[in-house]
């Protein structure tokens, strides 16, 4: 017996329906409970999984690696300097070779077209571990964390404050609309999401009842927020944009004053990480030397505050990635969600 998930790739959020995404979130919660109770769940015994990384990663790489091992599979890391991809060999040829040896492929890199081509030519499930456009596995962890905290998703409001046109903003906008979670993208006009993405979110929102708000007005954008979410102001691959982004985004820094603008009794803070909240990194020290700033998208006070759930969120990367791999590659009976 196969399931509706078997053999499918997860390249972007719209690959799955609302019910399928909700199923994966709940399945991840189940796998998390199994792990906590030391109950084996080696649904992928004997499988081989390729982990392709053109960009660096702490959470996604660690999550795919440990999730694969817990599932009984063998993960193999293939970094950008290890393989021929894109230099001496096309994506299509690479996909055919990897697909003949591995049972599933994770890809993190720049172009969404690359992950789509890997899926088109490998004949095995491919999972997007972040591209410039989307970060779908992050979405499962984020909405699992929100559901763990609030016990529900429907009717909540998530305000994403910062670079409104990066992969995280794109993914949160569309996923919230699919799941029926109200989404506010709070950003300077220059960093608003692309019009076609706003239109897509509004199309889903019509079906699910989610409210979509795109605004540069911080007070209006965060007043209903149950969740304040931010991400780095400069994403991987855009490192020459610091000056422009700092000028645009400094008013949008998530600090205690911004957290207190919400009208909700309790608002949680989320961040996909890594975060610039102190001076404990090389890049943060360079930014301080050049711009005189000690914190960027979030202050240390908020980051270390009692409502900041970013490390629970980070752990949930593993449980949710495990759910995606087990559902799409395992021989599990899953009733049609
Ligand atoms: N959130 C996230 O994807 O983290 P990494 O870049 O460390 O994988
Ligand atoms: N927007 C960030 C997300 C990191 C997880 C980046 O692409 O660098």
Short mmCIF file of C-alpha atoms in Angstrom, two decimals, residues 106-240:
data_model
loop_
_atom_site.label_atom_id
_atom_site.label_comp_id
_atom_site.label_asym_id
_atom_site.label_seq_id
_atom_site.Cartn_x
_atom_site.Cartn_y
_atom_site.Cartn_z
CA UNK A 106 18.22 17.33 -0.68
CA UNK A 107 19.40 20.51 -2.39
CA UNK A 108 20.35 23.88 -0.90
CA UNK A 109 21.56 26.56 -3.24
CA UNK A 110 20.82 29.65 -5.23
CA UNK A 111 18.49 28.88 -8.08
CA UNK A 112 15.01 27.42 -7.76
CA UNK A 113 15.47 26.19 -11.34
CA UNK A 114 18.28 23.89 -10.14
CA UNK A 115 16.16 22.12 -7.54
CA UNK A 116 13.31 21.84 -10.04
CA UNK A 117 15.70 20.32 -12.61
CA UNK A 118 17.06 17.84 -10.05
CA UNK A 119 13.50 16.68 -9.44
CA UNK A 120 12.67 16.55 -13.14
CA UNK A 121 15.65 14.35 -14.04
CA UNK A 122 16.51 12.22 -11.01
CA UNK A 123 13.32 10.13 -10.67
CA UNK A 124 13.65 10.21 -6.85
CA UNK A 125 12.10 12.60 -4.32
CA UNK A 126 13.96 15.92 -4.09
CA UNK A 127 13.63 18.22 -1.08
CA UNK A 128 14.40 21.94 -1.24
CA UNK A 129 16.67 22.86 1.68
CA UNK A 130 16.51 26.59 0.69
CA UNK A 131 16.87 28.48 -2.55
CA UNK A 132 16.86 32.21 -3.21
CA UNK A 133 13.10 31.92 -3.68
CA UNK A 134 11.70 29.44 -1.13
CA UNK A 135 12.50 27.67 2.14
CA UNK A 136 9.72 25.06 2.37
CA UNK A 137 11.14 22.69 5.00
CA UNK A 138 11.58 25.70 7.31
CA UNK A 139 7.83 26.34 7.01
CA UNK A 140 6.93 22.98 8.51
CA UNK A 141 9.16 23.65 11.53
CA UNK A 142 7.79 27.16 11.96
CA UNK A 143 4.14 26.16 11.88
CA UNK A 144 4.81 23.11 14.10
CA UNK A 145 6.38 25.47 16.66
CA UNK A 146 3.39 27.81 16.43
CA UNK A 147 0.94 24.92 16.82
CA UNK A 148 2.89 23.55 19.79
CA UNK A 149 2.70 26.92 21.49
CA UNK A 150 -0.86 28.04 20.71
CA UNK A 151 -2.48 24.61 20.23
CA UNK A 152 -3.93 25.79 16.89
CA UNK A 153 -3.07 27.62 13.69
CA UNK A 154 -6.35 28.97 12.31
CA UNK A 155 -7.08 32.56 13.20
CA UNK A 156 -3.59 33.42 14.42
CA UNK A 157 -1.70 36.38 12.96
CA UNK A 158 1.98 36.26 12.03
CA UNK A 159 3.76 39.54 11.31
CA UNK A 160 7.01 39.13 9.41
CA UNK A 161 9.08 42.27 9.91
CA UNK A 162 12.14 42.95 7.76
CA UNK A 163 13.26 42.07 4.23
CA UNK A 164 9.85 41.43 2.72
CA UNK A 165 11.08 39.96 -0.54
CA UNK A 166 13.51 37.26 0.53
CA UNK A 167 12.98 33.49 0.59
CA UNK A 168 11.60 33.52 4.14
CA UNK A 169 9.10 36.29 3.45
CA UNK A 170 7.96 34.52 0.26
CA UNK A 171 7.52 31.21 2.04
CA UNK A 172 5.73 32.63 5.09
CA UNK A 173 3.38 34.69 2.91
CA UNK A 174 2.30 31.72 0.80
CA UNK A 175 2.29 29.09 3.56
CA UNK A 176 0.27 31.28 5.91
CA UNK A 177 -2.26 31.90 3.16
CA UNK A 178 -2.51 28.15 2.41
CA UNK A 179 -2.91 27.24 6.09
CA UNK A 180 -5.38 29.99 6.99
CA UNK A 181 -2.95 31.94 9.19
CA UNK A 182 -3.17 35.73 8.81
CA UNK A 183 0.09 37.12 7.43
CA UNK A 184 1.38 40.69 7.62
CA UNK A 185 4.53 41.48 5.71
CA UNK A 186 5.89 44.62 7.37
CA UNK A 187 8.69 46.12 5.31
CA UNK A 188 9.80 49.29 3.57
CA UNK A 189 8.06 49.67 0.20
CA UNK A 190 11.31 48.97 -1.66
CA UNK A 191 11.39 45.52 -0.05
CA UNK A 192 7.77 44.51 -0.57
CA UNK A 193 7.09 41.01 -1.95
CA UNK A 194 6.70 40.66 -5.73
CA UNK A 195 3.19 41.44 -7.02
CA UNK A 196 2.65 37.95 -8.43
CA UNK A 197 3.36 36.43 -5.02
CA UNK A 198 0.94 38.78 -3.30
CA UNK A 199 -1.69 37.81 -5.88
CA UNK A 200 -0.99 34.10 -5.27
CA UNK A 201 -1.26 34.56 -1.51
CA UNK A 202 -4.57 36.41 -1.95
CA UNK A 203 -5.88 33.58 -4.11
CA UNK A 204 -5.15 31.01 -1.37
CA UNK A 205 -6.42 33.38 1.30
CA UNK A 206 -9.81 33.58 -0.43
CA UNK A 207 -10.17 29.83 0.10
CA UNK A 208 -8.84 29.68 3.66
CA UNK A 209 -10.04 32.99 5.10
CA UNK A 210 -6.53 34.23 5.94
CA UNK A 211 -6.02 38.01 5.99
CA UNK A 212 -3.06 39.21 3.96
CA UNK A 213 -1.58 42.62 4.77
CA UNK A 214 1.45 44.11 3.05
CA UNK A 215 2.44 47.37 4.72
CA UNK A 216 5.33 49.66 5.53
CA UNK A 217 3.46 50.96 8.62
CA UNK A 218 4.93 49.15 11.61
CA UNK A 219 2.16 49.94 14.13
CA UNK A 220 -0.59 48.76 11.83
CA UNK A 221 1.45 45.75 10.68
CA UNK A 222 2.16 44.29 14.12
CA UNK A 223 -0.85 45.33 16.21
CA UNK A 224 -2.72 42.00 15.76
CA UNK A 225 0.38 39.81 15.83
CA UNK A 226 0.47 36.60 17.84
CA UNK A 227 3.85 35.92 16.28
CA UNK A 228 6.55 38.43 15.34
CA UNK A 229 8.99 36.85 12.90
CA UNK A 230 12.16 38.26 11.43
CA UNK A 231 15.12 37.08 9.37
CA UNK A 232 18.53 38.45 8.42
CA UNK A 233 18.49 41.70 6.44
CA UNK A 234 21.05 40.35 3.98
CA UNK A 235 20.54 36.82 2.72
CA UNK A 236 23.23 34.43 1.50
CA UNK A 237 24.53 35.56 -1.86
CA UNK A 238 23.67 39.27 -1.34
CA UNK A 239 26.61 40.21 0.89
CA UNK A 240 27.25 43.52 -0.88
#
